[in-house]
Amino acid sequence: MAQTHAKLVIIGSGPAGYTAAIYAARAMLEPVLISGLQPGGQLTITTDVENYPGFADVIQGPWLMDQMRAQAEHVGTRMVSDYVSKVDLSARPFRLECDSGDVWLADALVIATGAQAKWLGLPSEEAFQGAGVSACATCDGFFFRGKEVVVVGGGNTAVEEALYLANLAAKVTLVHRRDGLRAEKILQDRLFAHPKIAVRWNAAVEEICGGGTPRAVTHVRLKDTTTGAVDELRADGVFIAIGHKPATELFAGQLPTKQGGYLVVEPGTTRTAIPGVFAAGDVADDVYRQAVTAAGLGCMAALEAEKFLAEHASDPAVRAEERKHEQMIGAWE
């Protein structure tokens, strides 16, 4: 087991984590980025990306993440392929324990662990991800202009996705397994009033179907949740909108969360309730959930961490405590 002290540790390796690393490294903070189970985050399972600024042509999500990682390494970030399994935020330096057995002590911490879209769990859903199945209308709706799409869900997210897609697609069908929506009344009113949106009540997606070269969705097989009857609905794209799950289990009981499990930050900042701990990207953002906003929040987190470390480095009591920890580490090693 190795125990290492660092000025700044970043947990997570999506756009927020990599951007925080780039800014922190250029500020000479010598950041350590622990990549986690899915290096690159959700963009590694995204194919065509057309809305990230700076690229006239469509780019690939995994390629974009590779470029961000390479840039972060180039400016001096230390990349660690490990998974943080336990954190102690009760005192500085913060203590992070990894699956490998290694322990990191961090003067400041950026949490960029992201969020995962919730899926239906169908084999066909996984087979067509990136080929007609998506969990983000803002990201992928543009590719379905003038086509017919299905949105699955019944909450605010599903209704908002359907309304957004109605501006692009020829027809939108909202599929919901119950006979009423959970979405806010004002959103429901807009949905029901839209001429391009239809609703299939009491219906569940049993299978997403398609084929060809390249693979593409052609229709969905629906099952009536009351009668059990099965029928098919034409669709060029299927958008799963049943929510997201932020990766915040690691911080349960140590940092406050809001509805849905997202970390609470001070409005207009990435500062959490614990000084020196910052949260950036989808782990705290339950509104936008875009790569470009995650990158922006990563930049903010790094700048705020730099300011925090500069202010606390001038505090003799804090520096004395940190020196004591460093001496203890040296003795353990």
C-alpha positions as a printed Julia matrix, in Angstrom:
333×3 Matrix{Float64}:
   0.0    0.0     0.0
   1.32   3.43   -0.97
   0.23   6.65    0.73
   0.81   9.84   -1.2
   0.15  13.5    -0.49
  -1.09  15.83   -3.25
  -2.14  19.46   -3.39
  -5.15  18.65   -5.55
  -6.85  15.36   -6.38
  -9.55  15.11   -9.04
 -11.93  12.13   -8.95
 -13.42  11.41  -12.36
 -12.29  11.64  -15.95
 -15.05  13.09  -18.08
 -15.05  16.62  -19.54
 -15.3   18.16  -16.06
 -12.43  16.16  -14.61
 -10.09  16.58  -17.57
 -10.77  20.33  -17.84
 -10.19  20.8   -14.11
  -6.92  18.93  -14.53
  -5.82  21.11  -17.46
  -6.45  24.36  -15.58
  -4.98  23.06  -12.33
  -1.82  21.78  -14.0
  -1.28  25.11  -15.75
  -1.65  26.78  -12.35
   1.22  24.58  -11.09
  -1.0   22.7    -8.64
   0.46  19.34   -9.76
  -2.99  17.72   -9.89
  -3.59  13.98   -9.61
  -6.55  12.64  -11.58
  -7.99   9.28  -10.53
  -9.89   8.05  -13.58
 -12.42   5.64  -12.05
 -14.24   2.73  -13.68
 -15.16   4.5   -16.93
 -12.29   6.75  -18.08
 -13.75   9.46  -20.26
 -17.24   9.28  -18.76
 -20.46   9.11  -20.78
 -18.86  10.46  -23.95
 -16.99   7.18  -24.35
 -20.32   5.54  -25.19
 -21.37   8.4   -27.47
 -20.57   8.19  -31.17
 -21.31  11.35  -33.16
 -20.77  14.64  -31.32
 -21.84  17.73  -33.25
 -22.41  20.31  -30.52
 -18.99  20.62  -28.88
 -17.51  24.01  -29.85
 -14.45  24.17  -32.06
 -15.14  21.35  -34.51
 -16.8   22.08  -37.84
 -17.24  18.39  -38.62
 -18.88  15.69  -36.54
 -16.43  14.14  -34.09
 -16.49  10.96  -32.06
 -17.06  11.07  -28.29
 -14.22   8.64  -27.39
 -11.8   10.61  -29.59
 -12.73  13.87  -27.85
 -12.06  12.3   -24.46
  -8.72  10.92  -25.65
  -7.73  14.42  -26.75
  -8.74  15.94  -23.41
  -6.77  13.29  -21.54
  -3.7   13.85  -23.71
  -3.93  17.61  -23.17
  -4.23  17.18  -19.41
  -1.18  14.89  -19.37
   0.76  17.24  -21.63
   0.43  20.15  -19.2
   1.48  18.05  -16.22
  -1.44  16.11  -14.76
  -0.59  12.81  -13.11
  -3.06  10.19  -14.34
  -3.92   7.31  -12.0
  -5.91   4.32  -13.25
  -7.71   3.37  -10.06
 -11.11   3.59   -8.38
 -11.75   5.55   -5.19
 -13.68   3.24   -2.88
 -13.74   5.31    0.32
 -13.32   8.96    1.26
 -12.93  10.77    4.57
 -13.76  14.46    4.29
 -13.83  15.13    8.02
 -10.45  16.88    8.04
  -7.8   18.22    5.71
  -5.92  16.74    4.05
  -8.84  14.64    2.79
  -8.2   10.9     2.74
  -9.04   8.81   -0.32
  -8.72   5.03   -0.34
  -8.55   3.2    -3.67
  -9.35  -0.33   -4.81
  -5.64  -0.96   -5.31
  -5.01  -0.27   -1.62
  -3.29   3.04   -2.35
  -4.2    6.03   -0.21
  -4.16   9.65   -1.34
  -4.15  12.65    1.0
  -5.45  15.77   -0.74
  -5.27  19.4     0.35
  -8.16  20.11   -2.04
 -10.53  17.81   -3.88
 -12.52  18.15   -7.1
 -15.38  15.67   -7.44
 -16.16  15.04  -11.11
 -17.64  11.56  -10.92
 -20.5   12.41  -13.29
 -23.88  10.76  -13.7
 -25.22   7.85  -15.67
 -28.43   7.8   -17.68
 -30.93   5.25  -16.46
 -31.75   2.64  -19.11
 -34.57   0.17  -19.6
 -32.17  -2.77  -19.44
 -33.14  -4.31  -22.77
 -30.49  -6.16  -24.82
 -31.82  -4.45  -27.96
 -31.5   -1.06  -26.27
 -27.81  -1.65  -25.67
 -27.32  -3.02  -29.19
 -28.64   0.19  -30.79
 -26.98   2.75  -28.51
 -25.34   5.23  -30.85
 -27.33   3.78  -33.76
 -30.74   5.24  -33.03
 -31.0    4.9   -29.25
 -30.02   7.87  -27.09
 -30.54   9.29  -23.61
 -30.02  12.93  -24.6
 -32.28  14.8   -27.0
 -30.14  17.94  -26.82
 -27.1   15.9   -27.82
 -28.6   13.76  -30.58
 -31.93  15.25  -31.63
 -30.35  17.1   -34.55
 -29.67  13.77  -36.29
 -33.41  13.03  -36.41
 -34.65  16.1   -38.24
 -37.79  15.28  -40.19
 -37.95  11.74  -38.81
 -40.21   9.88  -36.4
 -38.97   9.34  -32.86
 -40.14   7.73  -29.64
 -39.52   9.15  -26.15
 -39.82   6.75  -23.2
 -40.78   8.12  -19.78
 -43.38  10.08  -17.87
 -41.59  12.69  -15.78
 -40.34  16.21  -16.44
 -37.3   14.95  -18.33
 -39.37  12.88  -20.74
 -41.83  15.69  -21.46
 -39.05  18.24  -21.91
 -37.22  15.87  -24.28
 -40.42  15.32  -26.28
 -41.06  19.06  -26.57
 -37.47  19.69  -27.65
 -37.6   16.92  -30.26
 -40.9   18.21  -31.63
 -38.97  21.2   -32.97
 -36.85  18.87  -35.08
 -38.66  15.62  -35.78
 -41.67  15.05  -38.01
 -43.48  13.16  -35.27
 -42.83  12.41  -31.59
 -44.56   9.65  -29.65
 -44.24   9.66  -25.88
 -44.52   6.12  -24.5
 -45.48   5.8   -20.84
 -46.26   2.63  -18.92
 -49.07   4.27  -16.89
 -52.21   6.24  -17.68
 -50.92   9.55  -16.31
 -47.73  11.58  -16.33
 -45.64  12.62  -13.33
 -44.45  15.79  -15.07
 -45.45  19.26  -13.9
 -48.88  20.4   -15.06
 -47.55  23.26  -17.18
 -45.3   20.87  -19.09
 -48.14  18.42  -19.59
 -50.32  21.19  -21.01
 -47.64  22.09  -23.54
 -47.17  18.44  -24.47
 -50.87  17.73  -25.04
 -51.29  20.94  -27.05
 -48.43  20.21  -29.45
 -49.69  18.98  -32.82
 -46.6   16.86  -33.52
 -46.67  14.91  -30.24
 -48.78  11.82  -29.54
 -48.92   9.81  -26.3
 -49.14   6.04  -25.96
 -50.58   5.32  -22.53
 -50.14   2.05  -20.63
 -47.38   0.9   -22.95
 -43.91  -0.48  -22.29
 -41.1   -0.97  -24.78
 -40.4   -4.69  -25.1
 -37.85  -4.5   -27.9
 -36.13  -1.95  -30.11
 -35.89  -3.31  -33.63
 -33.85  -2.49  -36.7
 -30.92  -3.59  -38.8
 -29.11  -2.73  -42.0
 -25.62  -1.42  -42.67
 -24.94   0.81  -40.87
 -27.32  -0.38  -38.15
 -30.38   1.76  -37.64
 -33.6    1.62  -35.65
 -36.77   0.98  -37.69
 -39.48   0.36  -35.08
 -40.24  -0.55  -31.47
 -42.32  -3.4   -30.13
 -44.75  -2.22  -27.45
 -46.69  -4.21  -24.88
 -49.91  -2.93  -23.36
 -49.42  -2.97  -19.58
 -53.13  -3.6   -18.95
 -54.13  -6.13  -21.63
 -50.76  -7.65  -22.55
 -51.4   -7.0   -26.26
 -48.28  -6.43  -28.37
 -47.98  -4.14  -31.39
 -45.3   -2.29  -33.33
 -44.66   1.42  -33.73
 -42.5    2.89  -36.48
 -39.51   4.84  -35.17
 -36.23   6.13  -36.56
 -34.94   6.95  -33.09
 -35.69   6.09  -29.48
 -34.88   8.47  -26.62
 -34.82   6.96  -23.12
 -35.83   9.65  -20.63
 -36.36   7.91  -17.31
 -33.8    9.92  -15.38
 -30.13  10.04  -14.45
 -28.25   8.7   -11.46
 -25.32  10.83  -10.24
 -22.32   8.94   -8.89
 -22.5   10.3    -5.34
 -22.73   7.14   -3.21
 -19.11   7.63   -2.2
 -19.97  10.87   -0.4
 -23.16   9.77    1.35
 -23.41  11.22    4.83
 -20.53  13.62    4.23
 -21.87  16.04    1.63
 -25.47  17.25    1.26
 -27.41  16.22   -1.83
 -30.58  17.5    -3.45
 -33.42  15.61   -5.07
 -32.1   12.9    -7.33
 -28.86  12.55   -5.38
 -26.95  15.43   -7.0
 -24.35  17.18   -4.85
 -25.31  20.6    -3.52
 -23.01  23.46   -4.46
 -23.14  27.14   -3.6
 -25.07  28.88   -6.41
 -22.78  30.24   -9.1
 -19.8   28.22   -7.85
 -18.56  24.64   -7.54
 -18.03  24.93   -3.77
 -19.64  22.24   -1.65
 -20.52  22.46    2.04
 -16.95  21.44    2.97
 -14.23  24.05    2.34
 -11.68  22.69   -0.11
 -14.11  20.24   -1.73
 -15.51  21.2    -5.12
 -18.04  19.44   -7.35
 -18.06  19.89  -11.13
 -20.06  18.49  -14.02
 -23.02  16.14  -14.03
 -22.42  15.03  -10.45
 -23.88  18.39   -9.39
 -25.64  19.59  -12.54
 -29.2   18.27  -12.85
 -30.27  20.89  -15.4
 -27.97  21.05  -18.43
 -25.94  17.81  -18.4
 -23.87  18.75  -21.46
 -20.2   18.1   -22.17
 -19.51  21.79  -22.71
 -21.18  22.85  -19.44
 -19.31  20.07  -17.59
 -16.04  21.38  -19.04
 -16.92  24.9   -17.95
 -17.68  23.74  -14.43
 -14.38  21.85  -14.39
 -12.6   25.09  -15.21
 -14.45  26.85  -12.39
 -13.55  24.11   -9.92
  -9.85  24.34  -10.74
  -9.81  28.12  -10.41
 -11.68  27.96   -7.12
  -9.35  25.23   -5.85
  -6.33  27.34   -6.8
  -7.72  30.3    -4.88
  -8.57  28.11   -1.89
  -5.08  26.59   -1.74
  -3.41  29.98   -2.09
  -5.44  31.4     0.78
  -4.83  28.42    3.06
  -1.15  28.11    2.24
  -0.64  31.48    3.93
  -2.23  30.27    7.16
   0.64  29.18    9.49
  -1.61  26.91   11.53
  -2.83  25.12    8.42
   0.7   24.75    7.03
   1.92  23.37   10.37
  -0.84  20.77   10.36
  -0.03  19.81    6.77
   3.68  19.47    7.6
   2.76  17.17   10.48
   0.74  14.99    8.1
   3.61  14.95    5.59
   6.02  13.81    8.32
   3.61  11.07    9.35
   3.37   9.92    5.73
   7.15   9.8     5.5
   7.31   7.68    8.62
   4.65   5.25    7.32
   6.41   4.88    3.98
